[in-house]
PDB file of C-alpha atoms in Angstrom:
ATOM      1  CA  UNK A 115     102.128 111.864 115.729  1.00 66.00           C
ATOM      2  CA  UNK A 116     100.451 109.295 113.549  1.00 71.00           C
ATOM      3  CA  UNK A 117      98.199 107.017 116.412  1.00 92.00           C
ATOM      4  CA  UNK A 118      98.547 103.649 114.555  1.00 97.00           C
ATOM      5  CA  UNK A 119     100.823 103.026 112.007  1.00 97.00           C
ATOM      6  CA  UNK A 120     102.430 100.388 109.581  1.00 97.00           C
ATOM      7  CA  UNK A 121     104.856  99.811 107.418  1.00 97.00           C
ATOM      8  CA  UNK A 122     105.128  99.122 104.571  1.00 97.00           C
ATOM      9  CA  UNK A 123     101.936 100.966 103.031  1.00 96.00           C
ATOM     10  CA  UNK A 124     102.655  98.839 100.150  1.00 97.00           C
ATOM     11  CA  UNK A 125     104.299  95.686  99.128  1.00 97.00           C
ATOM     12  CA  UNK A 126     104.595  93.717  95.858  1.00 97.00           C
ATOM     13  CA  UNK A 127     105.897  90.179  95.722  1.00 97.00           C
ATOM     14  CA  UNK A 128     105.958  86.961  94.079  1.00 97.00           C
ATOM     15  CA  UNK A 129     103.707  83.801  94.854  1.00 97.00           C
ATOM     16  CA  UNK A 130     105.612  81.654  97.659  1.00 97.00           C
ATOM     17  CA  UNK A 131     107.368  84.292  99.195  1.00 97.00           C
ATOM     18  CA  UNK A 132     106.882  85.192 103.073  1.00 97.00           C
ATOM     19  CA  UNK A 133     106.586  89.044 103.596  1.00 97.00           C
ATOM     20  CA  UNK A 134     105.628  90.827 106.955  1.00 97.00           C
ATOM     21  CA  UNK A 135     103.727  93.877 107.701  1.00 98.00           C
ATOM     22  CA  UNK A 136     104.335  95.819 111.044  1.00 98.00           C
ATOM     23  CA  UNK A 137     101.882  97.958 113.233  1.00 98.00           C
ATOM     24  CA  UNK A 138     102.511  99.881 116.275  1.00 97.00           C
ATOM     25  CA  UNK A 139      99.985 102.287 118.370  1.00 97.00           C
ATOM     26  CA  UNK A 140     100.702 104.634 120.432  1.00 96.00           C
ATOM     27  CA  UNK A 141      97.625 105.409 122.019  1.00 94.00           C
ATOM     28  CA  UNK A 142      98.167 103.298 124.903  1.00 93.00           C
ATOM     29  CA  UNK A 143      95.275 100.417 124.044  1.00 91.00           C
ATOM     30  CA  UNK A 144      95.160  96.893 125.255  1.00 88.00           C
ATOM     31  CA  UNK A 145      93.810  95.805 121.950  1.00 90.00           C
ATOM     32  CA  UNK A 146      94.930  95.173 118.305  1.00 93.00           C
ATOM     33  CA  UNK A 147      93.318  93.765 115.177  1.00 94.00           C
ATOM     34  CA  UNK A 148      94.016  92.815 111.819  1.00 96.00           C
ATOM     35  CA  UNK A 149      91.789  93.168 109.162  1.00 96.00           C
ATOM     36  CA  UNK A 150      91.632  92.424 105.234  1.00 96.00           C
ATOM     37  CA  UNK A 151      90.328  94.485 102.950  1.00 96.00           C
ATOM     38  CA  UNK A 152      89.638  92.706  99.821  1.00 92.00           C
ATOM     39  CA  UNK A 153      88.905  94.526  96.271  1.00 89.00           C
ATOM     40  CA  UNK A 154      84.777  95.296  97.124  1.00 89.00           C
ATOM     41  CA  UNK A 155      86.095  97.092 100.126  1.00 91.00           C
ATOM     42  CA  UNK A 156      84.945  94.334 102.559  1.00 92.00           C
ATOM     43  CA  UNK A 157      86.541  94.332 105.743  1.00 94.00           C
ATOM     44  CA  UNK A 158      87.456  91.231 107.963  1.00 93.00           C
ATOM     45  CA  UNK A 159      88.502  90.407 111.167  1.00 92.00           C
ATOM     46  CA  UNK A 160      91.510  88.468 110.841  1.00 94.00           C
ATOM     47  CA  UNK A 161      92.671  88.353 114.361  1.00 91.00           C
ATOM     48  CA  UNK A 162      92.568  90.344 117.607  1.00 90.00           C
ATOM     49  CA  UNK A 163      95.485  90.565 120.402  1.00 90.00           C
ATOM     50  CA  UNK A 164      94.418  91.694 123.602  1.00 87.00           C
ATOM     51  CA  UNK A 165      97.958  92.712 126.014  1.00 85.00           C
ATOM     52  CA  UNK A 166      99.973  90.334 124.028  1.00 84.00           C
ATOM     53  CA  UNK A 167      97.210  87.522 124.261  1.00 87.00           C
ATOM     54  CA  UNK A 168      95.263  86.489 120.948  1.00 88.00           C
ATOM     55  CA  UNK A 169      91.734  86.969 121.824  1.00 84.00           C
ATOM     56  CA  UNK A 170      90.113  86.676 118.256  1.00 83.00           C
ATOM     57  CA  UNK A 171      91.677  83.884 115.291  1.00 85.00           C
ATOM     58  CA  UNK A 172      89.136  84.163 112.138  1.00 85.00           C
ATOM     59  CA  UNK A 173      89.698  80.651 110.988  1.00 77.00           C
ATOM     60  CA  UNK A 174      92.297  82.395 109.117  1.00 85.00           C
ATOM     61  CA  UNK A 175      94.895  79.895 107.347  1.00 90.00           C
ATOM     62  CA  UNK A 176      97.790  79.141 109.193  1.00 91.00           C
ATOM     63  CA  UNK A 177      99.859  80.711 106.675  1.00 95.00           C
ATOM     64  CA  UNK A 178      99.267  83.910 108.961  1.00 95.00           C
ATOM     65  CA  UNK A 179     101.076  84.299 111.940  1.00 94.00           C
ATOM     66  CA  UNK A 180     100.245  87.327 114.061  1.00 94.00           C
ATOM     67  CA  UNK A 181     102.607  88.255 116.688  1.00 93.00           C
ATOM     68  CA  UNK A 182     102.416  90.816 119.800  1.00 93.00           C
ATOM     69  CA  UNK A 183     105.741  91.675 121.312  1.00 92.00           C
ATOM     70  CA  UNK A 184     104.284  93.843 123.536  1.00 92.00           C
ATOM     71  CA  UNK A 185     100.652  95.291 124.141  1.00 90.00           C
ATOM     72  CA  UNK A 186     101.924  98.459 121.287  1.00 95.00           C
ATOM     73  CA  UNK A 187     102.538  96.293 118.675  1.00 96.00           C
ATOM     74  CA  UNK A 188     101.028  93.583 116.722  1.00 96.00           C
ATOM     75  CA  UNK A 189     102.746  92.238 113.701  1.00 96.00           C
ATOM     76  CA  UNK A 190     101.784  90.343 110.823  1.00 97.00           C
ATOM     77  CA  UNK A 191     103.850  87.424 109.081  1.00 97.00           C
ATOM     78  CA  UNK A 192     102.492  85.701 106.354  1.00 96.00           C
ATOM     79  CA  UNK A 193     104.304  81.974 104.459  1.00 96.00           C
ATOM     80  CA  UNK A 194     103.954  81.334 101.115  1.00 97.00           C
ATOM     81  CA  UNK A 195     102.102  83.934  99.740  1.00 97.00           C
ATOM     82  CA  UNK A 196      99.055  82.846  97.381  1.00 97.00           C
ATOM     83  CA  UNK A 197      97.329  85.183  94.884  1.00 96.00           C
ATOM     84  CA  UNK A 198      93.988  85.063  96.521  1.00 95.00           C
ATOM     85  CA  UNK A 199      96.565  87.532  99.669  1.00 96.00           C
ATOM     86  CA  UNK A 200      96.358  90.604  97.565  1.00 97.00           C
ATOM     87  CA  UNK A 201      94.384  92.755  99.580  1.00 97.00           C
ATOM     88  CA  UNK A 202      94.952  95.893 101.641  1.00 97.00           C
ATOM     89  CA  UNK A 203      95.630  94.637 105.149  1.00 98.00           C
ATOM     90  CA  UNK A 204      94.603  97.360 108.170  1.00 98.00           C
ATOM     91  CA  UNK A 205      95.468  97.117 111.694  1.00 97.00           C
ATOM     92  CA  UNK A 206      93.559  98.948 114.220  1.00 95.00           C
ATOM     93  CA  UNK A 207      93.590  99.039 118.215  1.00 94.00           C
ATOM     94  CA  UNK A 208      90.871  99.957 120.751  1.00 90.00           C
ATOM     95  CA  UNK A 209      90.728 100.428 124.062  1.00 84.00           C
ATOM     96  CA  UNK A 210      88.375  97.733 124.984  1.00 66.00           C
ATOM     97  CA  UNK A 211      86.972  96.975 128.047  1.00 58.00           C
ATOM     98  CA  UNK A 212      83.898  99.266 129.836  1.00 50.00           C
ATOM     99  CA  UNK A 213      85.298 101.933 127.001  1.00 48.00           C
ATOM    100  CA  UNK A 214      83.318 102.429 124.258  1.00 58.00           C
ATOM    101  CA  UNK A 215      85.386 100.339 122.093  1.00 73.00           C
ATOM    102  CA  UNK A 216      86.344 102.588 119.079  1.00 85.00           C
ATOM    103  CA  UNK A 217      88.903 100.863 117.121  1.00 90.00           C
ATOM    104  CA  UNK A 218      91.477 103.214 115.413  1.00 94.00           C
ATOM    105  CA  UNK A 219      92.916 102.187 112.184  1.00 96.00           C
ATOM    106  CA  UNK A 220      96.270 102.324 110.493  1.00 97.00           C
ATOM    107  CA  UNK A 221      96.260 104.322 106.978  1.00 96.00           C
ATOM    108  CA  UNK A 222      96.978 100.012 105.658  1.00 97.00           C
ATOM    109  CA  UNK A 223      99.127  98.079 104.238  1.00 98.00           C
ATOM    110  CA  UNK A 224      98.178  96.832 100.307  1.00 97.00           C
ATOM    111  CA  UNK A 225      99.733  93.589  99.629  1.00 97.00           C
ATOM    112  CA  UNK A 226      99.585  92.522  95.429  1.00 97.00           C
ATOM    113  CA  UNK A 227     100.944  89.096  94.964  1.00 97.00           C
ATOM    114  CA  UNK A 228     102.295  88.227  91.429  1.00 96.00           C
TER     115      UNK A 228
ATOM    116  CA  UNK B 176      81.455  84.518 105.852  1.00 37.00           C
ATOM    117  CA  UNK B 177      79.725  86.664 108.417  1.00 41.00           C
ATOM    118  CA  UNK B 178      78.571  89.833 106.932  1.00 44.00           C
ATOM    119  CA  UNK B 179      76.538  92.691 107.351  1.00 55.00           C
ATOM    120  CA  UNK B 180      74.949  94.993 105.140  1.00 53.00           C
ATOM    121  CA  UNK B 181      74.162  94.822 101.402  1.00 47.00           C
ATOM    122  CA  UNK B 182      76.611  95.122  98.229  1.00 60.00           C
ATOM    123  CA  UNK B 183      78.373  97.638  97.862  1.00 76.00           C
ATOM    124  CA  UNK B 184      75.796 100.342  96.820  1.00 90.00           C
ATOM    125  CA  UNK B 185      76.607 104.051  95.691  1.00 94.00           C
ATOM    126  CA  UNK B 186      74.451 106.789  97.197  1.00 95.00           C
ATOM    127  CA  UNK B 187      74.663 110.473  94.984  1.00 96.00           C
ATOM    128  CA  UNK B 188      73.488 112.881  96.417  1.00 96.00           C
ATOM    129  CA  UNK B 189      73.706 116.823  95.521  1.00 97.00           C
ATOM    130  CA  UNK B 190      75.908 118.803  97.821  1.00 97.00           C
ATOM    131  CA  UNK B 191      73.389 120.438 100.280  1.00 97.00           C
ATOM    132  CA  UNK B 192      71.047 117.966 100.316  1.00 96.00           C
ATOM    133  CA  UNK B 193      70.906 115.345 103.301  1.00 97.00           C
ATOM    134  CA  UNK B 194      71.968 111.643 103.037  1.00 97.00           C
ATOM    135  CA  UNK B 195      70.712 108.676 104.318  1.00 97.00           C
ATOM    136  CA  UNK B 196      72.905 105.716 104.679  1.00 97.00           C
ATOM    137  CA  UNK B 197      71.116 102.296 105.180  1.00 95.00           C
ATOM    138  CA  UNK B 198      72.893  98.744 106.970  1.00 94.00           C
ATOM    139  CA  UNK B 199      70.712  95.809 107.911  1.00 93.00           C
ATOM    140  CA  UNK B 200      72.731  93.313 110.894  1.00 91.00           C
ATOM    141  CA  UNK B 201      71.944  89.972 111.168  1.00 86.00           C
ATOM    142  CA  UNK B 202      72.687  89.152 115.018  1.00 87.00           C
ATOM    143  CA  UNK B 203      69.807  90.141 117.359  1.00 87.00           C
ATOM    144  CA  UNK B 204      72.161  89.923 120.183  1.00 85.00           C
ATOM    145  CA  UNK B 205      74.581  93.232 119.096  1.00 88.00           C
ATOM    146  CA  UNK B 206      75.087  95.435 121.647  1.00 86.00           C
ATOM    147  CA  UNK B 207      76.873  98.446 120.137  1.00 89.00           C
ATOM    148  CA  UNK B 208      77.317  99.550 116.495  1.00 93.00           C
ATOM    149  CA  UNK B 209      79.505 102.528 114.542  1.00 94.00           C
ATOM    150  CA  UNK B 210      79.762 104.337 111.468  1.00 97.00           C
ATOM    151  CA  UNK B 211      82.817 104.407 110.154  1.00 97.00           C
ATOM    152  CA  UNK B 212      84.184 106.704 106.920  1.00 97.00           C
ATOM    153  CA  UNK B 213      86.755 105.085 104.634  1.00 97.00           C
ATOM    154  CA  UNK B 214      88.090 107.922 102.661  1.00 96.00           C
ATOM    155  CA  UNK B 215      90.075 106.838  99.120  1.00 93.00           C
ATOM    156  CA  UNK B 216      93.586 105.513 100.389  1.00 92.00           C
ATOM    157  CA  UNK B 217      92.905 105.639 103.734  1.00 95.00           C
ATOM    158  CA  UNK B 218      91.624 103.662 106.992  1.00 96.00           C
ATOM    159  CA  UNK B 219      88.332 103.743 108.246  1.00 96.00           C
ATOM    160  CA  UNK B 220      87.725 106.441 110.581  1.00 96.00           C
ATOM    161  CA  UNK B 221      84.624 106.830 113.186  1.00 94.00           C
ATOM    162  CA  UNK B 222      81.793 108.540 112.911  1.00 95.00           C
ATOM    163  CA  UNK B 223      79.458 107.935 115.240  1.00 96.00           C
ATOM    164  CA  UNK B 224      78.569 104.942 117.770  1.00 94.00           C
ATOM    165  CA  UNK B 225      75.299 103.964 119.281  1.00 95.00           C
ATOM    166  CA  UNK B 226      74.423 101.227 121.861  1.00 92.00           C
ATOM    167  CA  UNK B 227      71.508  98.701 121.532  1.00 91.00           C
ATOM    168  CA  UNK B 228      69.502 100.764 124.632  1.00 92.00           C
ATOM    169  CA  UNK B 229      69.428 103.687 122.460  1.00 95.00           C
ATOM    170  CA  UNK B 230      67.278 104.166 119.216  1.00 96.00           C
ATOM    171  CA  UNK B 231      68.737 107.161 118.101  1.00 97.00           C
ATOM    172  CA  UNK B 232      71.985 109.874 118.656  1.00 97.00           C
ATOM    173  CA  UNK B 233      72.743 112.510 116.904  1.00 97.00           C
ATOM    174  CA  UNK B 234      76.786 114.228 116.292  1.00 94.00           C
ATOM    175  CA  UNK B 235      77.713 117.114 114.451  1.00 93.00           C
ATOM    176  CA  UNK B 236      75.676 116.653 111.401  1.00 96.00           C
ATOM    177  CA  UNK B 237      75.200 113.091 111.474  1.00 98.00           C
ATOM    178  CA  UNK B 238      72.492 111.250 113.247  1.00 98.00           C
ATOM    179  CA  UNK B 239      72.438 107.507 113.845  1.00 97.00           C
ATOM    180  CA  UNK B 240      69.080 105.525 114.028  1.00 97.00           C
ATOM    181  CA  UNK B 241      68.964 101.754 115.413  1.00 97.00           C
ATOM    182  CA  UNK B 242      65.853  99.825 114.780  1.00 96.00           C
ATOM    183  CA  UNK B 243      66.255  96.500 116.725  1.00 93.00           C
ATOM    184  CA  UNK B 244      63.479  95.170 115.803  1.00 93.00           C
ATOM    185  CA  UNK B 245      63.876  94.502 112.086  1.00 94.00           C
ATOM    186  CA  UNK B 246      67.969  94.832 112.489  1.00 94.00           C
ATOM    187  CA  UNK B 247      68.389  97.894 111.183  1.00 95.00           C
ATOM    188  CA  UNK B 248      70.472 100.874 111.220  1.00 95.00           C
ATOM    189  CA  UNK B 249      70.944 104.375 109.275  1.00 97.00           C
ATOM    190  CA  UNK B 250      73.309 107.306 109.110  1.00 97.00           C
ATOM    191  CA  UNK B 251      72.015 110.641 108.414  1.00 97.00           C
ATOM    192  CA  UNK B 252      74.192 113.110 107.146  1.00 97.00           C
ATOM    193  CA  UNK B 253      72.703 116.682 107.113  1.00 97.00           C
ATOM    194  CA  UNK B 254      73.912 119.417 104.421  1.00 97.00           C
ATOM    195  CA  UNK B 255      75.726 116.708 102.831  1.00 97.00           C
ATOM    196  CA  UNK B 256      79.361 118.280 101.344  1.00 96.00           C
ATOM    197  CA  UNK B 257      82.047 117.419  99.086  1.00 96.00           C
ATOM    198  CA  UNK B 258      84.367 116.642 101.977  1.00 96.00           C
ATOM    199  CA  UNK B 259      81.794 113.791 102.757  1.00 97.00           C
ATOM    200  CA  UNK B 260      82.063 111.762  99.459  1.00 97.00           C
ATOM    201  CA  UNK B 261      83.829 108.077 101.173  1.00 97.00           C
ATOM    202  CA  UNK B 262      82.767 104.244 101.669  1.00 96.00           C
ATOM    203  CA  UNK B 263      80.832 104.392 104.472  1.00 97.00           C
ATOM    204  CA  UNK B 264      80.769 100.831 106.672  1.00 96.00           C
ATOM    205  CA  UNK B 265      78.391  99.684 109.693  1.00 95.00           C
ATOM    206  CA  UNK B 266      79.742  97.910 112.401  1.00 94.00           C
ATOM    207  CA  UNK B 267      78.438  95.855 114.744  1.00 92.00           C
ATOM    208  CA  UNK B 268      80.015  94.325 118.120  1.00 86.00           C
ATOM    209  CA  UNK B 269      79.642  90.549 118.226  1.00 79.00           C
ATOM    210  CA  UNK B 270      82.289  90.372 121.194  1.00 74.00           C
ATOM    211  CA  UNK B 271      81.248  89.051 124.629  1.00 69.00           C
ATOM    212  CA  UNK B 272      82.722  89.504 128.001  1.00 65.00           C
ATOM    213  CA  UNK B 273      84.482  93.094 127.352  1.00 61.00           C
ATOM    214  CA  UNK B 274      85.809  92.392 123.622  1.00 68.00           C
ATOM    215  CA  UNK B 275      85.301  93.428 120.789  1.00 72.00           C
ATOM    216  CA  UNK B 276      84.593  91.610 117.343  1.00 82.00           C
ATOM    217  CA  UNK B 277      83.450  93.866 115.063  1.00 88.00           C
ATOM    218  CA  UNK B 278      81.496  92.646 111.868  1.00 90.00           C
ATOM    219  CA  UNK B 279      81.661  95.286 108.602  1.00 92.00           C
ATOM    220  CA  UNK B 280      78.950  95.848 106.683  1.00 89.00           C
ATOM    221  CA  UNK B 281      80.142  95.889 102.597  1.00 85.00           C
ATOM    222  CA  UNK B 282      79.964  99.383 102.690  1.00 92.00           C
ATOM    223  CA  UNK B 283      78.245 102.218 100.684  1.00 95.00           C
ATOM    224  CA  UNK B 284      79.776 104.658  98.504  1.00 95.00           C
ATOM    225  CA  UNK B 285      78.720 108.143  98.673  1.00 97.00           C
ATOM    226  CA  UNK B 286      79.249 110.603  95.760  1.00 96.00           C
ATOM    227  CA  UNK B 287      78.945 114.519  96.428  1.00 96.00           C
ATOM    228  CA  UNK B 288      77.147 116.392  93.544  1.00 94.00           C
ATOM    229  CA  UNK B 289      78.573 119.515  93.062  1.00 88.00           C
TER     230      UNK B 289
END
């Protein structure tokens, strides 16, 4: 059983478009992140849900809408898709808390924007 | 943006020898850190964690070293292998109050020489 996954592990789209990636976790955790990977491999927060409540928001553009259903999933919608979006997008959960706050990541989601 | 860590460097090293994996942090007030392994086409995976009131802990092959007082951490991989060629991050907890906000390091590659 695959602990976090998304879907889709890749996506290609035009400029403008609005595209979604989804993440669930079944390991149980309170907490769920998404992070971008850009092309050096740098990873960064993007935002961090916390039993349904966002926690952590990046000053990422409000093109990005996270949203948490429920504490297993945390879902990622993004308007009007600009070039500078290609990246590969991971989401992760942890257990937070007095734990020692591991996160766990998906196997990502690349996005390339045309 | 926030970041941690240098460019991304590559580290080859022959298969056998031991590695030695360098991040410098730039808060003073981090309380826990991890290692994580980013394998090609995959999400980062943990290594190893450490907590500010330790200076050192040591896994199955890898060792972690924290120097607080010039903000600095290493990961020590003994009888390096093939299997351990990957991007390897630093982490380091910037949450308060039970969360977690992890800031990534940019990464170093390590190449295996067979």
């Amino acid at each position: 059983d695959t602990a976090v996954s998304q879907t889709p592990k890749y996506l290609v789209t035009q400029m403008g478009n609005d595209k979604s990636i989804k993440c669930e976790q079944n390991l149980g955790h309170d907490t769920m992140y998404w992070y971008k990977q850009d092309s050096k491999k740098f990873l960064k927060i993007m935002f961090s849900y916390n039993n349904k409540e966002l926690i952590i928001n990046e000053t990422v553009p409000n093109r990005f809408s996270p949203k948490s259903p429920d504490k297993a999933h945390l879902n990622l919608h993004i308007n009007s898709l600009e070039l500078g979006d290609s990246a590969v997008y991971f989401c992760a959960s942890s257990q937070g808390g007095l734990s020692t706050g591991e996160l766990f990541f998906g196997e990502g989601s690349r996005l390339t924007v045309l | 943006g926030e970041s941690v860590g240098l460019h991304l460097p590559t580290l080859s090293v022959q298969e056998g020898d031991n590695s030695i994996i360098n991040c410098a942090y730039s808060n003073s007030a981090s309380d826990y850190f991890i290692w994580y392994k980013q394998e090609s086409g995959k999400g980062p995976q943990f290594i190893i964690d450490i907590r500010s009131n330790m200076d050192k802990r040591q896994g199955q092959r890898v060792t972690v070293l924290l120097n607080k007082t010039v903000k600095h951490l290493s990961l020590q991989i003994a009888a390096t292998q093939p299997g351990d060629s990957a991007v390897y991050f630093c982490a380091e907890n910037r949450g308060t109050s039970g969360t977690y906000k992890y800031i990534f390091g940019t990464g170093t590659r390590l190449k295996v020489l067979a």
